[in-house]
Structure formats: C-alpha cells, structure tokens
Tab-separated table of C-alpha atoms and ligand atoms in Angstrom:
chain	number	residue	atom	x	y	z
A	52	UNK	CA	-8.129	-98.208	33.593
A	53	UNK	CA	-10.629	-95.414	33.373
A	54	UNK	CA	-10.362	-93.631	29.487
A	55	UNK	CA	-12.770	-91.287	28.101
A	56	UNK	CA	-13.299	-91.696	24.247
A	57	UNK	CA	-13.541	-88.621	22.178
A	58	UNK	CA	-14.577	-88.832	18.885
A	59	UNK	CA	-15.410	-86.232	15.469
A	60	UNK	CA	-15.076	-83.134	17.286
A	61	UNK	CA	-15.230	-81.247	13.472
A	62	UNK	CA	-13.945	-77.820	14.901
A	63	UNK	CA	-14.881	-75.633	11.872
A	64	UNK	CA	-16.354	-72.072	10.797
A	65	UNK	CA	-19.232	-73.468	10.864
A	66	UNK	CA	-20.019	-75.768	13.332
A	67	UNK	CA	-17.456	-73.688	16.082
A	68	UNK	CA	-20.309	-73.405	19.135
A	69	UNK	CA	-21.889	-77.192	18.498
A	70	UNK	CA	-18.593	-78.584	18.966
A	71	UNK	CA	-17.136	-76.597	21.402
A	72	UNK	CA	-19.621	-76.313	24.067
A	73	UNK	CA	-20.291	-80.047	23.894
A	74	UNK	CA	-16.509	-81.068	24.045
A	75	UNK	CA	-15.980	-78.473	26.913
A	76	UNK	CA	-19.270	-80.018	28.813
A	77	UNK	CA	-17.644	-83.549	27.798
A	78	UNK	CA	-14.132	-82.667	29.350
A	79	UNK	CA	-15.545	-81.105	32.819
A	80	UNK	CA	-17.711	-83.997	32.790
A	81	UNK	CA	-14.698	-87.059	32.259
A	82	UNK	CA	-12.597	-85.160	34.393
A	83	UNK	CA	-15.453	-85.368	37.284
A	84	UNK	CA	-15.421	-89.142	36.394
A	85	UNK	CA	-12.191	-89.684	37.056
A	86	UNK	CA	-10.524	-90.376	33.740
A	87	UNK	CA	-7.170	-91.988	33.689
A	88	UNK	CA	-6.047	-91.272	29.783
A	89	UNK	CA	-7.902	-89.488	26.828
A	90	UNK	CA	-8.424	-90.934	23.288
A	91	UNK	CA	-9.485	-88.573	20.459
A	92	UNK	CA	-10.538	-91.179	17.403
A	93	UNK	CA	-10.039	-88.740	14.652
A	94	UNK	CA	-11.492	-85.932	13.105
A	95	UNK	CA	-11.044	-83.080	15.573
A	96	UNK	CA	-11.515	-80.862	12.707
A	97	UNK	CA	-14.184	-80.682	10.097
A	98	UNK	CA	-11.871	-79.283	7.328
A	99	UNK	CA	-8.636	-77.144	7.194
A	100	UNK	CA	-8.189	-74.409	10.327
A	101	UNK	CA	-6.387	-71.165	9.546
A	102	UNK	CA	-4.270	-70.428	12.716
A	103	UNK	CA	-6.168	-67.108	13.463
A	104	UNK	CA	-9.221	-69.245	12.629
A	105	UNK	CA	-11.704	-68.665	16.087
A	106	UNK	CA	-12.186	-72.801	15.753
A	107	UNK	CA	-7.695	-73.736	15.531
A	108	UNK	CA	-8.038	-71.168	19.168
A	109	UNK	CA	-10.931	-72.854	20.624
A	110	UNK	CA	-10.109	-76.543	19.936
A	111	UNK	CA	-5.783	-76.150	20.777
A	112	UNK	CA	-7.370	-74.876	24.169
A	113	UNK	CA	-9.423	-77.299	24.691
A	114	UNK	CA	-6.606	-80.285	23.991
A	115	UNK	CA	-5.027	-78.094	26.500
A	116	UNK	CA	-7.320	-78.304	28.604
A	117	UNK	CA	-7.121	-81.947	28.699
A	118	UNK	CA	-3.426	-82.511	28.879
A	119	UNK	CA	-3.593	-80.943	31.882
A	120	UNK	CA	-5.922	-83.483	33.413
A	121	UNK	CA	-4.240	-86.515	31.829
A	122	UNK	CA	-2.478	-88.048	29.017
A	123	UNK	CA	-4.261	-87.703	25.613
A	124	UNK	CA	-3.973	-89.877	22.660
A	125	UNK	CA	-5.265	-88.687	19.203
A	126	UNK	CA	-5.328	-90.081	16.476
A	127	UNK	CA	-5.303	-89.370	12.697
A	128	UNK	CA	-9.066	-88.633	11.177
A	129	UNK	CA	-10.953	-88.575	7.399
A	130	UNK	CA	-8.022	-86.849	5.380
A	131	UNK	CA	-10.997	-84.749	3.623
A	132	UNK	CA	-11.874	-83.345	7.522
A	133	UNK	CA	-8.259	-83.535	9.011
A	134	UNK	CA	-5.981	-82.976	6.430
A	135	UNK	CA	-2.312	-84.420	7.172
A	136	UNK	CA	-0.524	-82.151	9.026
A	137	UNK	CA	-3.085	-81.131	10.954
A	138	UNK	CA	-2.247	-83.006	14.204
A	139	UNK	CA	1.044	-81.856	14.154
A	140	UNK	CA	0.201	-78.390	16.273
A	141	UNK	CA	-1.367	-80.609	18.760
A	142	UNK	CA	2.661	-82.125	19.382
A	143	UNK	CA	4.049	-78.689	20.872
A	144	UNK	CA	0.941	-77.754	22.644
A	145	UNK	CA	2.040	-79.295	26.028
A	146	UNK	CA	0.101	-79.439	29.305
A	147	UNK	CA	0.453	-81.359	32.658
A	148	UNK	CA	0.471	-84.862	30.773
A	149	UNK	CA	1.575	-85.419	27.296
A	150	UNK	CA	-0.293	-85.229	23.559
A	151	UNK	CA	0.497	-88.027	21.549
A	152	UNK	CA	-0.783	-87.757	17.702
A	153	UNK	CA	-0.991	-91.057	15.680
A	154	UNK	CA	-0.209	-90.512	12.438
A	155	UNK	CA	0.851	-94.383	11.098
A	156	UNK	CA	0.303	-97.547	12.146
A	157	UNK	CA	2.043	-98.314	15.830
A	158	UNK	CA	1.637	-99.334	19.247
A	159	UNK	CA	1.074	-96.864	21.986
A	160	UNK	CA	2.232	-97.901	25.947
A	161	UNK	CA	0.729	-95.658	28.528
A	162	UNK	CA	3.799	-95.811	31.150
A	163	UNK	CA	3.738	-95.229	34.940
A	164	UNK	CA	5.025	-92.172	34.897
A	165	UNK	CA	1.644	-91.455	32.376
A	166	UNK	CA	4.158	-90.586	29.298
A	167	UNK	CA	3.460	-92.751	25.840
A	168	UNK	CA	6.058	-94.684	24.854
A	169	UNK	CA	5.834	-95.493	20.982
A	170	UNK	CA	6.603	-98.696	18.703
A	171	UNK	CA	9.513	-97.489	16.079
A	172	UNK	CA	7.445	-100.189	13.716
A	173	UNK	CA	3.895	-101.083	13.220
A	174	UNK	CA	4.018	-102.800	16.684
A	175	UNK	CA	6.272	-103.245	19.606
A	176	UNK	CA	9.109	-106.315	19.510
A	177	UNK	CA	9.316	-105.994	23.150
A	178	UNK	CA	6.504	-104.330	25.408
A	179	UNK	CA	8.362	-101.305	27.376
A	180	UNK	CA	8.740	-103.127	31.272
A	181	UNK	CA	6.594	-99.909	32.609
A	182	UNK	CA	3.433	-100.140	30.242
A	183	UNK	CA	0.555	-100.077	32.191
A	184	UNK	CA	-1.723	-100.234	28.880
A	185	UNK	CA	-1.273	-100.896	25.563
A	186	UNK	CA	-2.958	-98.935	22.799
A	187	UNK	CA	-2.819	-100.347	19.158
A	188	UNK	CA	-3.199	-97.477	16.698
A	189	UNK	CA	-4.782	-97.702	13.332
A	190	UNK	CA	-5.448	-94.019	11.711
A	191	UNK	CA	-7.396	-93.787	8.836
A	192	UNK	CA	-5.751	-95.473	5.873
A	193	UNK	CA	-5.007	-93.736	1.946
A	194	UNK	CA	-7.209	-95.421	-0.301
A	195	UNK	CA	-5.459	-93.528	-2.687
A	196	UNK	CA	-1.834	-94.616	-1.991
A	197	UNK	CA	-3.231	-98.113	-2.318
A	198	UNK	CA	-4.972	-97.852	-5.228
A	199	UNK	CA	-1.801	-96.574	-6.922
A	200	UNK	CA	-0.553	-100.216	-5.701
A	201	UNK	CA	-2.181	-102.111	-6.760
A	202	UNK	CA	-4.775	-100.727	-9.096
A	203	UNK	CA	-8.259	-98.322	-7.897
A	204	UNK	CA	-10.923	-101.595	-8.662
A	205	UNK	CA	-8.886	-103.650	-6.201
A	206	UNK	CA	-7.953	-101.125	-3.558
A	207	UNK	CA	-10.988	-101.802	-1.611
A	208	UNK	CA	-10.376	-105.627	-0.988
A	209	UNK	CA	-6.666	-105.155	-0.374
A	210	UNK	CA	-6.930	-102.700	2.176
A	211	UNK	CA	-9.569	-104.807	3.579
A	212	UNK	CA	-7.108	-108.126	3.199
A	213	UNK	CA	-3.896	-106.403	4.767
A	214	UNK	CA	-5.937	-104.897	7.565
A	215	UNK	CA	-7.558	-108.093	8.623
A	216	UNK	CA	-3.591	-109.301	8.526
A	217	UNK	CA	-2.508	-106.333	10.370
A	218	UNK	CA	-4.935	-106.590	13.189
A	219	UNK	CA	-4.306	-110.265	14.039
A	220	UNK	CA	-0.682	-109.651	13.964
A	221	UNK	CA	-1.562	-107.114	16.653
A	222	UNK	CA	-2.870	-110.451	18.729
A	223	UNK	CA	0.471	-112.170	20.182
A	224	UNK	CA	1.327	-108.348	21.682
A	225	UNK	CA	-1.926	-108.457	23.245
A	226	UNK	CA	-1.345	-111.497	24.631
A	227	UNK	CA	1.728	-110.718	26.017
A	228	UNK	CA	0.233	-107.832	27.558
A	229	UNK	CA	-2.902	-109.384	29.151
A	230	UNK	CA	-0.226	-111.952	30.481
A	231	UNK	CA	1.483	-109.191	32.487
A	232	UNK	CA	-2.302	-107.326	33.660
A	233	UNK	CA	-2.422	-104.979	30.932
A	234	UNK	CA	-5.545	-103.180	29.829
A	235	UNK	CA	-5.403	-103.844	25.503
A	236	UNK	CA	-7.293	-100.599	23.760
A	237	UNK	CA	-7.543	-100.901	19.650
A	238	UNK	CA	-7.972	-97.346	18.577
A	239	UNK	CA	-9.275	-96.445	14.978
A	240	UNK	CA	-11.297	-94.347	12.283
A	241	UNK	CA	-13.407	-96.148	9.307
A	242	UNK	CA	-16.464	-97.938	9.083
A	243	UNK	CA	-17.687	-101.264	10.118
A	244	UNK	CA	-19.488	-103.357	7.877
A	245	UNK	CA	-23.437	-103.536	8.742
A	246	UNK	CA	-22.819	-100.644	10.874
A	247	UNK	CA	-25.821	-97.583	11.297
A	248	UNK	CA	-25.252	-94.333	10.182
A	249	UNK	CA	-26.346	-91.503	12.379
A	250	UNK	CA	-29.445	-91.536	10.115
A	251	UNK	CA	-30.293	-94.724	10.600
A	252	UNK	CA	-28.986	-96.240	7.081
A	253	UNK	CA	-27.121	-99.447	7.434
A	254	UNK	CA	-23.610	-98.845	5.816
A	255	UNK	CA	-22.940	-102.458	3.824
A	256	UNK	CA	-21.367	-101.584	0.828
A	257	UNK	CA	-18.280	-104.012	0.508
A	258	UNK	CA	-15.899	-101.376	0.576
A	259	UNK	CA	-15.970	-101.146	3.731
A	260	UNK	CA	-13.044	-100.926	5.818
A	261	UNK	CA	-13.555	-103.842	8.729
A	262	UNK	CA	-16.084	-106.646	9.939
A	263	UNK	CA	-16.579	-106.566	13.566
A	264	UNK	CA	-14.222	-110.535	12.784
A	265	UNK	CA	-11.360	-108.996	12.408
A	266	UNK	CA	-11.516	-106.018	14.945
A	267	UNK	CA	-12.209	-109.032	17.724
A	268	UNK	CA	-9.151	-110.848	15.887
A	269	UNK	CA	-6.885	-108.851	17.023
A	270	UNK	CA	-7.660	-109.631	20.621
A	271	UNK	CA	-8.131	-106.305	22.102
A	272	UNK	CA	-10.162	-106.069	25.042
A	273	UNK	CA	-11.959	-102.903	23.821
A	274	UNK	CA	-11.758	-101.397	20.385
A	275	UNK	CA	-12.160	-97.371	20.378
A	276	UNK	CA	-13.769	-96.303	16.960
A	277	UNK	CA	-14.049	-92.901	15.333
A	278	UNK	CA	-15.744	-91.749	12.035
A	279	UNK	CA	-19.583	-92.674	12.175
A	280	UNK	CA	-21.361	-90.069	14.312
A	281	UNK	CA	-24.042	-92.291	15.930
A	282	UNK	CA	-22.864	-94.230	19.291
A	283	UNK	CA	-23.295	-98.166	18.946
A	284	UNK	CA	-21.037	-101.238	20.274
A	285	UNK	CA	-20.368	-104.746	19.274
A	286	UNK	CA	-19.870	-107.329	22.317
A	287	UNK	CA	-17.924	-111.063	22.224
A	288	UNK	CA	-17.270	-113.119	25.232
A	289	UNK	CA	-14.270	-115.775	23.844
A	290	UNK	CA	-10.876	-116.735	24.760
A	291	UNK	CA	-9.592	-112.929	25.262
A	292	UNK	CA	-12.382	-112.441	27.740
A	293	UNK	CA	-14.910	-110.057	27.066
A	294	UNK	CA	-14.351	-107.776	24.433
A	295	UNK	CA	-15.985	-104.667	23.186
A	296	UNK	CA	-15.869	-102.547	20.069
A	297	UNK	CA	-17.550	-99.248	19.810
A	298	UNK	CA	-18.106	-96.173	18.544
A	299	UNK	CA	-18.476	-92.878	20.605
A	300	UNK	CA	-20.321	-91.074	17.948
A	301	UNK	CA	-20.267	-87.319	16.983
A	302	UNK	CA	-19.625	-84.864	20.144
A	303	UNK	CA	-22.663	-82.663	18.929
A	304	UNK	CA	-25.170	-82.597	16.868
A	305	UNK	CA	-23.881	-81.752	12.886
A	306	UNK	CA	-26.605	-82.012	10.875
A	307	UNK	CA	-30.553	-82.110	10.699
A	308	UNK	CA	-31.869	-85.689	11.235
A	309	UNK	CA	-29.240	-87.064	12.945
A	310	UNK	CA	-30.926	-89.619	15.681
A	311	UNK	CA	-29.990	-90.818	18.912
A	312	UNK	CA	-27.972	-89.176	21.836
A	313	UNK	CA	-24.786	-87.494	21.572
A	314	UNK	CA	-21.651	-87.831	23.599
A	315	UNK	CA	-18.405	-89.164	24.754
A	316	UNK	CA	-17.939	-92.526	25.826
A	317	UNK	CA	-16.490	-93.862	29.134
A	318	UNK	CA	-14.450	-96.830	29.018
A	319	UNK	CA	-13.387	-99.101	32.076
A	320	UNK	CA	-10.781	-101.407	30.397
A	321	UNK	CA	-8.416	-104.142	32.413
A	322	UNK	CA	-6.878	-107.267	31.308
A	323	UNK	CA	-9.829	-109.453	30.691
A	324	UNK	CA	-13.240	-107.016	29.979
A	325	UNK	CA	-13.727	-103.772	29.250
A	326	UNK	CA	-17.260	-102.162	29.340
A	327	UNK	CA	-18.492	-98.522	27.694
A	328	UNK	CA	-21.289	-96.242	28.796
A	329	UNK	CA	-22.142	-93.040	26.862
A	330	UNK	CA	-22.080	-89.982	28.979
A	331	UNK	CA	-24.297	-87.481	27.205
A	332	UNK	CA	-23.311	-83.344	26.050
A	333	UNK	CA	-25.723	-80.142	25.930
A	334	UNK	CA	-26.039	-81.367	21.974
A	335	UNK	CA	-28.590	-79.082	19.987
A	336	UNK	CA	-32.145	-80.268	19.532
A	337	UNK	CA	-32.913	-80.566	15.573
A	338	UNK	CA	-36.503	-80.534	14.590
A	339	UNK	CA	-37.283	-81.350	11.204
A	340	UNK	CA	-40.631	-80.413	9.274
A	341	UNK	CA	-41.697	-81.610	5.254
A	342	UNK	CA	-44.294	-80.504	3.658
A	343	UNK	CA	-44.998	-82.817	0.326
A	344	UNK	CA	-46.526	-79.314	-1.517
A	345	UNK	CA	-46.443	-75.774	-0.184
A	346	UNK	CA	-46.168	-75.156	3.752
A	347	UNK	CA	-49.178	-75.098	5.255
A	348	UNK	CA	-49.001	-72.368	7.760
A	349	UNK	CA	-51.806	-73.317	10.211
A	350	UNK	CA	-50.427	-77.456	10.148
A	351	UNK	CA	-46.709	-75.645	10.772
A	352	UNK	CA	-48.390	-73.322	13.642
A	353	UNK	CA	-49.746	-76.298	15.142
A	354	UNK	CA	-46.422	-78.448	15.047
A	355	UNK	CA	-44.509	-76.013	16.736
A	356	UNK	CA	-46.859	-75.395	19.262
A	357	UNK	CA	-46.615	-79.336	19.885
A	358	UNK	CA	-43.003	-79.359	20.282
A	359	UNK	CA	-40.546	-77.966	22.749
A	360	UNK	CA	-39.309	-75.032	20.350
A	361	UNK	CA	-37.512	-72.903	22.644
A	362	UNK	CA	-33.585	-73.608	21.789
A	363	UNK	CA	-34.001	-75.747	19.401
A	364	UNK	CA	-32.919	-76.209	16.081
A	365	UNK	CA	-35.583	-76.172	13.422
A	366	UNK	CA	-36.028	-77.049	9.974
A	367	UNK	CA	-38.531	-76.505	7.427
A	368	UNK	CA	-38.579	-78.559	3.900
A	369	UNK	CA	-40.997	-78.224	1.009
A	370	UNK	CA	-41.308	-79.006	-2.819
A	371	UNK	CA	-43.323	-77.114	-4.814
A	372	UNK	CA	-44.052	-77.190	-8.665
A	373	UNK	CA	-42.281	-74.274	-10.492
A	374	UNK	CA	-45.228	-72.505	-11.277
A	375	UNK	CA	-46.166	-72.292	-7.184
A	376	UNK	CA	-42.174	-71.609	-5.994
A	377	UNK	CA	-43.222	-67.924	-6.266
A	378	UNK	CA	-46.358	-68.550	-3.513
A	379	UNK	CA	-44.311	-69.605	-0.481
A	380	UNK	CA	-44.281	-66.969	2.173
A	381	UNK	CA	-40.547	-67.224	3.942
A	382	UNK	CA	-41.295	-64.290	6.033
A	383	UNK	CA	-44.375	-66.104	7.823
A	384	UNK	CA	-42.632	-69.343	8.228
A	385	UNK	CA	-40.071	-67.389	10.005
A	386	UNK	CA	-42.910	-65.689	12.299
A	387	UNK	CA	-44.280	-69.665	12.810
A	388	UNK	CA	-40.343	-70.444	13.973
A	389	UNK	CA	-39.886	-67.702	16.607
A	390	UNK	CA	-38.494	-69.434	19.687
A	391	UNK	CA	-35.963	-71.411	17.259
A	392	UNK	CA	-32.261	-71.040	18.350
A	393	UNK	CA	-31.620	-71.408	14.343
A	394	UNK	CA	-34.160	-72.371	11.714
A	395	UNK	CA	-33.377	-73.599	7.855
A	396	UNK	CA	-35.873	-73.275	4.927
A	397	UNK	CA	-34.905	-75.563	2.446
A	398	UNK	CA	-37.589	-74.917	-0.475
A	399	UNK	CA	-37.450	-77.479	-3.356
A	400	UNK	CA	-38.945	-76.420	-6.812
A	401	UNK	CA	-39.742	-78.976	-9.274
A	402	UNK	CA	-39.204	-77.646	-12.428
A	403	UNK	CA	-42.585	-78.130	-14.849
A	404	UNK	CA	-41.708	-81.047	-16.566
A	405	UNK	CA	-45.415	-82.860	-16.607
A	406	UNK	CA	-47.488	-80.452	-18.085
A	407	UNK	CA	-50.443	-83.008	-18.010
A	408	UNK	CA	-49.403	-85.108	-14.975
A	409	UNK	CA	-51.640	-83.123	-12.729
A	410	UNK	CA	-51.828	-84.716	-9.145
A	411	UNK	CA	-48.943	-86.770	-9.999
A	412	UNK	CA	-46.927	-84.884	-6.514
A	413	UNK	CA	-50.067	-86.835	-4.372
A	414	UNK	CA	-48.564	-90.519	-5.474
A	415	UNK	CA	-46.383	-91.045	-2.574
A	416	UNK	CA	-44.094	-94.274	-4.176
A	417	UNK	CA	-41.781	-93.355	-6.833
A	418	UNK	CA	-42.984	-96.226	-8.817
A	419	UNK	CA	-46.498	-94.875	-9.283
A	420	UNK	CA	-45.132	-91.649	-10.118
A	421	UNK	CA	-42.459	-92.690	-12.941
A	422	UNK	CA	-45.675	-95.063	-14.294
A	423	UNK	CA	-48.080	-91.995	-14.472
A	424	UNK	CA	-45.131	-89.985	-16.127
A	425	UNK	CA	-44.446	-92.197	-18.265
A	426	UNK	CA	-48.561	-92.422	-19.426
A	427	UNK	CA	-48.711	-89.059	-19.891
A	428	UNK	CA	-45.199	-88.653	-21.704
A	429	UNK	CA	-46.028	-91.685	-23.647
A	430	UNK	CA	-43.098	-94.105	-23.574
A	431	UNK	CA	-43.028	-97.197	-22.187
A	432	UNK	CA	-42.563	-97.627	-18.029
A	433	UNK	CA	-40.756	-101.164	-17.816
A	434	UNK	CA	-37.449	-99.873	-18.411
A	435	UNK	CA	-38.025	-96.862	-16.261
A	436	UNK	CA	-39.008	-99.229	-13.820
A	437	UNK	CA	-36.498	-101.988	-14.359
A	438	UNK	CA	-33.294	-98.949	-13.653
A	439	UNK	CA	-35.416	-97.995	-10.288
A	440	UNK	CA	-35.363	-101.488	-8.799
A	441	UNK	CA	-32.098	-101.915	-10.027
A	442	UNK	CA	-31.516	-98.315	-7.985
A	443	UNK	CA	-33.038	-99.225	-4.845
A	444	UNK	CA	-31.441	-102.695	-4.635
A	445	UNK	CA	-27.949	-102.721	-6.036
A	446	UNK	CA	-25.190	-100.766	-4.928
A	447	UNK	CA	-23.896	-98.145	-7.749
A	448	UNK	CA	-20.753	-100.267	-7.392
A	449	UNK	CA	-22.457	-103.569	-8.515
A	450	UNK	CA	-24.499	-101.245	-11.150
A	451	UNK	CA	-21.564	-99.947	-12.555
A	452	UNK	CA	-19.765	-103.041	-12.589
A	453	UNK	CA	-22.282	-104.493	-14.810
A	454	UNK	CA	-22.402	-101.650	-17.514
A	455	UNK	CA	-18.700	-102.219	-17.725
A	456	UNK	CA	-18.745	-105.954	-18.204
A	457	UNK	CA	-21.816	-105.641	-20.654
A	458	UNK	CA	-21.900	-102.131	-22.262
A	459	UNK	CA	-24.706	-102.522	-24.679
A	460	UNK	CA	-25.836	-106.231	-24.104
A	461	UNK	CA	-27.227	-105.260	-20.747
A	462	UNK	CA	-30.683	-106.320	-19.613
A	463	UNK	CA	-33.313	-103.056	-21.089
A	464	UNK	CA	-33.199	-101.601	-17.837
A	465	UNK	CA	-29.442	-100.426	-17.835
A	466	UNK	CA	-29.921	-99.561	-21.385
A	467	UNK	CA	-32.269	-96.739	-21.071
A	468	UNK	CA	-30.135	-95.832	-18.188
A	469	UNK	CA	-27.682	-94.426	-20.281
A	470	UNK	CA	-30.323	-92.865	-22.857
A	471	UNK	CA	-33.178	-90.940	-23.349
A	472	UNK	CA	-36.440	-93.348	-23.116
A	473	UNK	CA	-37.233	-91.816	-26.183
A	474	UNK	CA	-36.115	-91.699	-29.598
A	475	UNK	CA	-37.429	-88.255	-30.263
A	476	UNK	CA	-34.867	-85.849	-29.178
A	477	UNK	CA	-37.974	-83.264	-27.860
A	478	UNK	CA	-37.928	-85.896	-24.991
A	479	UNK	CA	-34.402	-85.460	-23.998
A	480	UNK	CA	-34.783	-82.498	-21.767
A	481	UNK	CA	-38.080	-83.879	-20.198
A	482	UNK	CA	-35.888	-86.563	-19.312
A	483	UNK	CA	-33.338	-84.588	-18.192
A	484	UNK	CA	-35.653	-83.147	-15.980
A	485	UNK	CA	-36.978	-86.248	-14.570
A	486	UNK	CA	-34.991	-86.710	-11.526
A	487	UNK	CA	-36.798	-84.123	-10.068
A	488	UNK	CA	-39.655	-86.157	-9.984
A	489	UNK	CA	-39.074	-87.482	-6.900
B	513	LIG	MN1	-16.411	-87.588	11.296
C-alpha cells in the first residue's frame, strides 16, 4: 500500500503562504505518485482558526482536495497548535473518499470499498473481514489529565509506562493482521527520545514521550510520526520483518535556522516491510547572518553577494552595547537585503552593565566572559562558574530537582543561583542584568 505522510501543516495568520503552497505542491505531487490513503500526523494548524480566517479557507480546501483523491486519516496534534475541537470541521467536509479525524486512542481499518472502519475501544476485538490495512492511532496525549492522576512530578513516567503498555497491546492485532496480508501503519504525535530537532539539538530529556523500544514493540511495520519538524527514521529488521519509524517533518519551512529538506513522506507499506522516501516542497530558503558587535555593512554586502539572495528568506542578528544600539543603520541593512523575499532584523542591546569590562563582547566562551565580569565586579567566579556547568550539563529538571531535595545545603553553585553573588545590595541589579552577558 502506497500512503503519503503529512505532517505539521501549522495553517495560521502567519505562516498562511509557507504552508499552503508547500502542502498544495505536496498533494499534486502524492497524487502523481499514486497514493493509495493519506495520513495527516497532527498539527494542521499552528494555533486556533477563526472560520472567516484566510488560513480555516485555505487548509478545509486543501483536505478537500485530498479526499477527493483518496481516503485521508488525520490525526489529533500539540493541543497548544490544534486545540480540541479543531478536527471536528474536517468530519463534514466530505470529498470523493472519506476524512477520518483521530481524536482517542483506536484502531483504524482501511476497507475495500476505501471507507475507515473504527475500533469502538482502544483497539479492535475482531479485525473487520474487509480491512485491507490496519492503522493504530495514538494522538497526542494530556499531560495534564494525567498529572491530575496521579500527581504533575510523576506524570511524565506514567504516561511513558502506560504507553509502552498500550503499544505492545497493539502487537497480537498486528499479528493477526500480518497473518491475513495486511499492511500494519502506527500513526502518532510526540517526541522520541534521542531524537534531532529541526535545529539540530538532540531532544533527551526523560520526559519524553517514547523510545524507538517501544514504538518497534508494538509490531507495526511502519510507524508514521508527527510533531518534530525535521525528517529522520529509525530502521529494525526482527521477527515482524522490517520495520520503520519516521518522521515526515514540517511541510515548510517555519522558522529561521531550521536545517535539512522539507517535505512529505512516501510510504510503501505491506505485510512484512515498509520503506519511506521524502519527496521534497517549494519550502522557503532561510539565510541567517550574526554579527557579534554592530553590522558591518561592507562584510554583510559581501555575504549577500555570495549567496543566492533572490527569493530567499533572510535574516540579520546583532548585539550591541547600549551605548552603540543608537549607531545601527536599519535603513542600509535593508538596501544590503534587496532581492530578499522577506528579511528580519533582530538587533540585541546589551544593557551597560560592565562599565569597566571593556572588550569583554570579544571573549567568545561564556566562561571567560562571566570570569572577566566577575574581576572587574569583584566577587568571586567559582560559584558563577559552578551554576554555568551545572547549566550546560544538567537538565533544569534534574537542577530543580536538586534545589528541592536540598534547599539551602546545596553545593555553592546552586546557592548563588538563587542570590545575588554579592552581599551588597548595589550588586543586585548588576546581577540582574547579567544574563545579558551572553
Ligand atoms: Mn508541530
């Protein structure tokens, strides 16, 4: 079975012509491929449409669109982007083949007359005789309603303990269904542990919803993720055959600094393998430029005229000490820009908080800089330096956790954390002002 994989669309005021000319590209192009059924992995919206919002128009015509090339599944997104409810329109909308919105946990069948037929529990007791694929549906889960449960500290580990149970209870259906030369498709929205971020920052925080263990637990032959925006896959060869997670990424390009392509992703599935190839959209081209001091014009001249400017998407970053904010000359970075589909000036003023630490901005780690603010401020570094490490390698989970168990008889480092590094109140707004250092 043929399915194209759809994933955070984020339809919003906003981001309206990124998302819609790359998901109308993406349709004409999984229609040309043949596509046999349509998954949408949550987050179709990037917050909550008005119905005479241009975005709620575009995006229930493009569904539309779809449903009249083949049956569509979509499923439930990031309640912050796709607030409940939202997928409810998408029920009425109609088309050639039906929309089915996942909402809860359940089980999916494609049928051969391409209708869904859907599990009145979390799975099916008896697979409907004319499945021809079986889709197990997991939408994004409440951490909220479970932290009522069964208290917010352990919310984190008993989501991640019931969906590990949950997913291999999905395993004997799958088995059932490979038995009979069914395609198995896991559909869902959360994050994998050790997974990248579309900015290249490992997500392991333990808080996580899933391991890649327990999405190949449940025995799917290929597991269709939503809610990170960079494409990447996971791979097992074992007793289910080969099996494949992955995610399809964003549809466009959201923000600045996002790497890699963008896309949808085609999946051939059958009973025993499933494989996934990213097919790519017109996403925008983002060029980022930081200047550590003012821009320098003739540097920013000469970068542009390196780069392929012409319908891109540029932007330009600088920090500046407060007492050179006034000195930066917007208008001319504009004239640099022309060519730019969009541009984005993002000036950063450090407010003067180091009277003497002149050439402190040229020390480019943050250690060297809270050392030489600390010499010319006159208290002592090691703490300073003790709460940075602790920064850069704990999580603010594990930090937090600590000051709990150990208020005041923490290590010196998480004691100047929570005060001034000096006992002379003049030194509490320096302080204050520190973060900026950075
Ligand atoms: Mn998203």
């Amino acid at each position: 079975m043929r399915i194209a994989h759809f994933s955070d669309l984020h339809y919003g005021a906003k981001t309206l012509a990124e998302a819609d000319r790359c998901f109308a590209a993406a349709i004409d192009r999984a229609a040309a491929l043949g596509m046999q059924a349509a998954v949408i992995s949550g987050d179709a919206t990037d917050h909550a449409l008005d119905l005479h919002a241009p975005a709620t128009a575009r995006l229930v015509a493009q569904i539309r669109r779809l449903a009249d090339h083949c049956p569509v599944l979509m499923l439930q997104g990031t309640y912050s982007h796709e607030p409940p409810g939202t997928l409810d329109v998408f029920r009425s909308v109609g088309g050639r083949w039906p929309i089915h919105v996942a909402d809860r946990i359940q089980q999916v069948a494609l049928t051969a007359q391409r209708g869904w037929a859907v599990s009145s529990g979390w799975r099916f007791e008896t697979l409907p005789a004319d499945a021809v694929a079986l889709f197990s549906c997991v939408p994004t889960v409440n951490k909220a309603t479970v932290a009522i449960t069964v208290g917010a500290a352990d919310a984190g580990q008993a989501i991640g303990e019931e969906l590990g149970r949950l997913l291999t209870g999905f395993a004997p259906t799958h088995r059932v269904a490979r038995g009979r030369g069914l395609p198995t498709i896991g559909v869902s929205h959360g994050t994998v542990f050790g997974c990248l971020s579309e900015h290249g920052v490992p997500m392991a925080a333990f808080d996580h919803e899933f391991g890649t263990g327990i999405l190949f637990a449940a025995e799917a032959q290929a597991f269709l993720l939503g809610h990170i925006h960079r494409h990447q896959f996971w791979l097992m060869d074992g007793a289910a055959g080969r099996q494949v997670i992955a995610y399809a990424g964003s549809i466009g390009r959201f923000h600045y600094g996002e790497e890699g392509s963008k896309g949808f992703l085609l999946w051939d599935v059958d009973a025993h393998a499933a494989r996934c190839s990213l097919e790519a959209t017109p996403a925008r081209r983002t060029i980022d430029i930081v200047f550590e001091g003012r821009p320098d014009l003739a540097v920013l001249r000469e970068t542009m005229a390196q780069q392929d400017v012409a319908g891109a998407s540029v932007r330009v970053r600088w920090t500046v000490a407060e007492e050179d904010g006034v000195a930066v000359d917007r208008e001319a970075i504009q004239r640099a820009l022309a060519g730019a589909a969009e541009t984005k000036l993002e000036g950063r003023i450090v407010p003067v908080v180091r009277m003497r630490a002149a050439g402190i901005s040229q020390l480019t780690r943050l250690d060297d800089q809270v050392r030489e603010w600390a010499r010319v401020s006159q208290v002592r570094a090691e703490p300073l330096l003790a709460c940075l490490a602790s920064l850069q390698e704990s999580s603010p989970e594990a930090i937090a956790a600590r000051l709990l168990r150990d208020p005041d008889g923490a290590d010196e480092g998480q004691r100047v954390a929570s005060t001034p590094p000096s006992s002379k109140t003049e030194h509490a707004p320096e302080w204050a002002d520190a973060s900026a250092l950075g």
